Amino acid sequence: ILNVEQSPQSLHVQEGDSTNFTCSFPSSNFYALHWYRWETAKSPEALFVMTLNGDEKKKGRISATLNTKEGYSYLYIKGSQPEDSATYLCAFRDDKIIFGKGTRLHILP
Amino acid sequence: EAGVVQSPRYKIIEKKQPVAFWCNPISGHNTLYWYRQNLGQGPELLIRYENEEAVDDSQLPKDRFSAERLKGVDSTLKIQPAELGDSAVYLCASSSRDRITYEQYFGPGTRLTVT
């Protein structure tokens, strides 16, 4: 059984501070790693799709890195804003799609 | 462009009753996914369609769950009879083709409560 682990499970960050969290996945048979943001009562929104070891992707204040050899990806948020409050999900893909449980981010005003 | 549409958004039923969820994917997306998300867990894939063919239904509890995607467009997921443990959010997603890097676009989900 493949395990995709996300940590921490929950995170409270002061507005303006930067933060990061982790997605760990099996390092064999890697095809792609997806990051999603899921705000309450909305649809999960795709943030990044990462395929190559050493990939770095950026969208505004959010960026992500990928290490397929050791099986982890980091998501970084710079200068957190209230609208960043959401659950951040990663999904590992080989011939299956396995989601982590997510990191719940709460931005404190 | 309209996103993935799901209905209903919320459903409350008594156990042993049947229930059905409907999904209309983004126009032109040939791959459609149904996920179940239990409280505190990540989404779990139930079934994946390529056009009208179910190519991965290994996680679908076939004794009570069924799905169809007639004509390769919209899809329904049915539970009959529902059990208390079926309470969850049921998400539908679509992608333009099931290639590894293609992003999935999700609907808002149906929150099912079985009492």
Short mmCIF file of C-alpha atoms in Angstrom, two decimals:
data_model
loop_
_atom_site.label_atom_id
_atom_site.label_comp_id
_atom_site.label_asym_id
_atom_site.label_seq_id
_atom_site.Cartn_x
_atom_site.Cartn_y
_atom_site.Cartn_z
CA ILE A 1 0.00 0.00 0.00
CA LEU A 2 1.45 3.36 -1.01
CA ASN A 3 1.53 6.04 1.65
CA VAL A 4 1.53 9.76 1.03
CA GLU A 5 2.22 11.67 4.22
CA GLN A 6 1.68 15.37 4.78
CA SER A 7 2.97 17.34 7.73
CA PRO A 8 2.03 19.12 9.75
CA GLN A 9 -1.64 18.14 9.86
CA SER A 10 -2.61 21.64 10.95
CA LEU A 11 -0.79 24.94 11.09
CA HIS A 12 -1.55 28.40 12.50
CA VAL A 13 0.49 31.24 11.02
CA GLN A 14 0.44 34.94 11.76
CA GLU A 15 -0.54 37.15 8.83
CA GLY A 16 2.60 38.34 7.08
CA ASP A 17 4.75 35.42 8.17
CA SER A 18 6.09 32.85 5.74
CA THR A 19 5.50 29.15 6.15
CA ASN A 20 6.11 25.80 4.54
CA PHE A 21 4.88 22.23 4.78
CA THR A 22 5.87 18.84 3.50
CA CYS A 23 4.56 16.03 1.35
CA SER A 24 6.39 12.68 1.53
CA PHE A 25 5.79 9.96 -1.02
CA PRO A 26 7.28 6.69 -2.27
CA SER A 27 10.50 7.31 -4.21
CA SER A 28 9.94 4.47 -6.68
CA ASN A 29 7.77 4.51 -9.81
CA PHE A 30 7.36 8.26 -9.64
CA TYR A 31 5.31 9.91 -12.41
CA ALA A 32 4.08 13.20 -11.00
CA LEU A 33 3.32 15.09 -7.82
CA HIS A 34 0.32 17.43 -7.66
CA TRP A 35 -0.46 20.19 -5.16
CA TYR A 36 -4.02 21.44 -4.62
CA ARG A 37 -5.55 24.15 -2.48
CA TRP A 38 -9.01 23.43 -1.09
CA GLU A 39 -10.94 26.26 0.50
CA THR A 40 -14.02 25.48 2.54
CA ALA A 41 -17.19 25.12 0.44
CA LYS A 42 -15.23 25.44 -2.80
CA SER A 43 -13.69 23.04 -5.32
CA PRO A 44 -10.09 21.89 -4.87
CA GLU A 45 -7.92 24.09 -7.06
CA ALA A 46 -4.80 22.83 -8.80
CA LEU A 47 -1.65 24.71 -7.82
CA PHE A 48 1.25 22.78 -9.32
CA VAL A 49 2.09 19.64 -11.25
CA MET A 50 5.69 18.56 -10.77
CA THR A 51 7.42 15.81 -12.68
CA LEU A 52 11.20 16.23 -12.61
CA ASN A 53 13.61 15.85 -9.73
CA GLY A 54 14.74 19.32 -8.70
CA ASP A 55 11.64 20.99 -10.15
CA GLU A 56 10.75 24.34 -8.66
CA LYS A 57 7.43 25.96 -9.47
CA LYS A 58 6.09 29.35 -8.44
CA LYS A 59 2.71 31.06 -8.56
CA GLY A 60 2.65 34.45 -6.90
CA ARG A 61 3.62 34.04 -3.25
CA ILE A 62 3.39 30.25 -3.38
CA SER A 63 6.20 28.01 -4.57
CA ALA A 64 7.03 24.32 -4.45
CA THR A 65 10.09 22.13 -4.78
CA LEU A 66 10.43 18.46 -5.62
CA ASN A 67 12.96 15.80 -4.64
CA THR A 68 12.00 12.48 -6.24
CA LYS A 69 15.12 10.62 -5.08
CA GLU A 70 14.31 11.10 -1.42
CA GLY A 71 10.57 11.30 -1.93
CA TYR A 72 9.46 14.70 -0.70
CA SER A 73 8.04 18.00 -1.87
CA TYR A 74 7.86 21.29 0.01
CA LEU A 75 5.21 23.96 -0.44
CA TYR A 76 6.20 27.47 0.60
CA ILE A 77 3.97 30.48 1.19
CA LYS A 78 5.66 33.83 1.51
CA GLY A 79 4.00 36.64 3.45
CA SER A 80 0.83 34.74 4.40
CA GLN A 81 -2.50 36.47 3.81
CA PRO A 82 -5.96 35.60 5.20
CA GLU A 83 -7.01 34.27 1.79
CA ASP A 84 -4.30 31.60 2.07
CA SER A 85 -6.34 29.85 4.76
CA ALA A 86 -7.24 26.49 3.21
CA THR A 87 -6.35 22.82 3.18
CA TYR A 88 -3.36 22.04 0.99
CA LEU A 89 -3.40 18.58 -0.54
CA CYS A 90 -0.66 16.76 -2.35
CA ALA A 91 -1.26 13.78 -4.64
CA PHE A 92 1.35 11.26 -5.76
CA ARG A 93 0.87 9.59 -9.09
CA ASP A 94 2.33 6.42 -10.56
CA ASP A 95 -0.34 4.26 -12.18
CA LYS A 96 -2.57 5.19 -9.24
CA ILE A 97 -3.44 8.53 -7.71
CA ILE A 98 -2.84 8.71 -3.96
CA PHE A 99 -3.74 11.81 -1.97
CA GLY A 100 -2.29 12.82 1.37
CA LYS A 101 -4.58 13.86 4.20
CA GLY A 102 -3.74 17.50 3.72
CA THR A 103 -2.32 20.34 5.79
CA ARG A 104 -4.93 22.72 7.21
CA LEU A 105 -3.50 26.22 7.20
CA HIS A 106 -5.08 28.95 9.33
CA ILE A 107 -3.83 32.51 8.90
CA LEU A 108 -4.26 34.59 12.06
CA PRO A 109 -5.00 38.30 11.53
CA GLU B 1 -15.67 28.06 -19.51
CA ALA B 2 -17.93 26.27 -17.05
CA GLY B 3 -16.22 24.11 -14.46
CA VAL B 4 -17.12 20.65 -13.28
CA VAL B 5 -20.73 20.62 -12.12
CA GLN B 6 -22.01 18.33 -9.41
CA SER B 7 -25.44 17.88 -7.90
CA PRO B 8 -26.80 17.81 -5.36
CA ARG B 9 -24.41 19.79 -3.14
CA TYR B 10 -25.82 18.28 0.01
CA LYS B 11 -27.84 15.15 0.68
CA ILE B 12 -29.20 13.69 3.91
CA ILE B 13 -30.72 10.23 3.79
CA GLU B 14 -31.56 7.43 6.18
CA LYS B 15 -29.52 4.28 6.12
CA LYS B 16 -30.66 1.58 3.70
CA GLN B 17 -32.00 4.22 1.31
CA PRO B 18 -30.56 4.64 -2.20
CA VAL B 19 -28.80 7.82 -3.30
CA ALA B 20 -27.36 9.07 -6.57
CA PHE B 21 -24.89 11.79 -7.44
CA TRP B 22 -24.48 13.45 -10.79
CA CYS B 23 -21.42 14.98 -12.43
CA ASN B 24 -21.00 16.95 -15.63
CA PRO B 25 -17.30 17.34 -16.50
CA ILE B 26 -15.65 20.18 -18.35
CA SER B 27 -16.55 20.04 -22.04
CA GLY B 28 -14.00 18.04 -24.01
CA HIS B 29 -12.48 16.28 -20.98
CA ASN B 30 -12.49 12.58 -21.72
CA THR B 31 -11.23 11.42 -18.31
CA LEU B 32 -13.60 11.51 -15.35
CA TYR B 33 -12.88 10.57 -11.73
CA TRP B 34 -15.06 9.94 -8.71
CA TYR B 35 -13.45 10.35 -5.29
CA ARG B 36 -14.70 9.89 -1.75
CA GLN B 37 -13.28 11.99 1.04
CA ASN B 38 -13.92 10.87 4.60
CA LEU B 39 -13.51 13.35 7.42
CA GLY B 40 -9.84 13.95 8.18
CA GLN B 41 -8.65 11.93 5.20
CA GLY B 42 -7.49 12.73 1.69
CA PRO B 43 -9.68 12.01 -1.33
CA GLU B 44 -9.75 8.33 -2.27
CA LEU B 45 -10.26 7.36 -5.89
CA LEU B 46 -13.38 5.25 -6.42
CA ILE B 47 -13.46 4.99 -10.20
CA ARG B 48 -11.80 6.50 -13.26
CA TYR B 49 -13.34 6.65 -16.72
CA GLU B 50 -11.69 7.10 -20.07
CA ASN B 51 -14.63 8.19 -22.21
CA GLU B 52 -17.35 5.67 -21.33
CA GLU B 53 -14.98 2.92 -20.20
CA ALA B 54 -14.21 2.37 -16.51
CA VAL B 55 -10.44 1.82 -16.57
CA ASP B 56 -9.86 1.72 -12.80
CA ASP B 57 -12.62 0.71 -10.42
CA SER B 58 -10.50 -1.32 -8.03
CA GLN B 59 -11.48 0.83 -5.02
CA LEU B 60 -15.21 0.88 -5.78
CA PRO B 61 -17.22 -1.21 -3.26
CA LYS B 62 -19.14 -3.08 -5.90
CA ASP B 63 -21.63 -4.69 -3.56
CA ARG B 64 -23.43 -1.38 -3.05
CA PHE B 65 -21.81 1.19 -5.32
CA SER B 66 -22.29 1.53 -9.04
CA ALA B 67 -21.35 4.14 -11.59
CA GLU B 68 -22.02 4.81 -15.22
CA ARG B 69 -20.88 7.26 -17.83
CA LEU B 70 -23.15 6.78 -20.78
CA LYS B 71 -22.02 8.50 -23.99
CA GLY B 72 -18.75 9.40 -22.31
CA VAL B 73 -19.93 12.75 -20.98
CA ASP B 74 -21.77 13.10 -17.68
CA SER B 75 -21.72 10.44 -15.01
CA THR B 76 -23.76 9.17 -12.10
CA LEU B 77 -22.57 7.43 -8.96
CA LYS B 78 -25.12 5.41 -7.01
CA ILE B 79 -25.16 3.84 -3.58
CA GLN B 80 -27.80 1.25 -2.78
CA PRO B 81 -28.37 0.71 0.06
CA ALA B 82 -26.50 3.45 1.92
CA GLU B 83 -24.78 2.69 5.21
CA LEU B 84 -23.76 5.01 8.02
CA GLY B 85 -20.11 4.71 6.97
CA ASP B 86 -20.90 6.15 3.55
CA SER B 87 -21.19 9.64 5.03
CA ALA B 88 -18.49 11.59 3.21
CA VAL B 89 -17.86 14.18 0.51
CA TYR B 90 -18.06 12.73 -2.98
CA LEU B 91 -15.91 14.63 -5.45
CA CYS B 92 -15.96 14.46 -9.21
CA ALA B 93 -13.02 15.60 -11.32
CA SER B 94 -12.13 15.64 -14.99
CA SER B 95 -9.02 16.07 -17.10
CA SER B 96 -8.44 16.49 -20.80
CA ARG B 97 -6.70 13.13 -21.08
CA ASP B 98 -5.25 10.82 -18.58
CA ARG B 99 -1.66 11.78 -19.08
CA ILE B 100 0.51 12.01 -16.03
CA THR B 101 0.99 15.75 -16.00
CA TYR B 102 -2.55 16.75 -16.85
CA GLU B 103 -4.28 18.61 -14.05
CA GLN B 104 -7.56 17.42 -12.67
CA TYR B 105 -10.35 19.95 -12.33
CA PHE B 106 -12.64 19.27 -9.41
CA GLY B 107 -16.29 19.97 -8.82
CA PRO B 108 -17.50 21.35 -5.48
CA GLY B 109 -18.49 17.90 -4.21
CA THR B 110 -21.62 16.39 -2.73
CA ARG B 111 -21.67 16.13 1.05
CA LEU B 112 -23.62 13.00 1.98
CA THR B 113 -24.93 12.43 5.49
CA VAL B 114 -26.43 9.03 6.27
CA THR B 115 -28.48 8.92 9.47
#
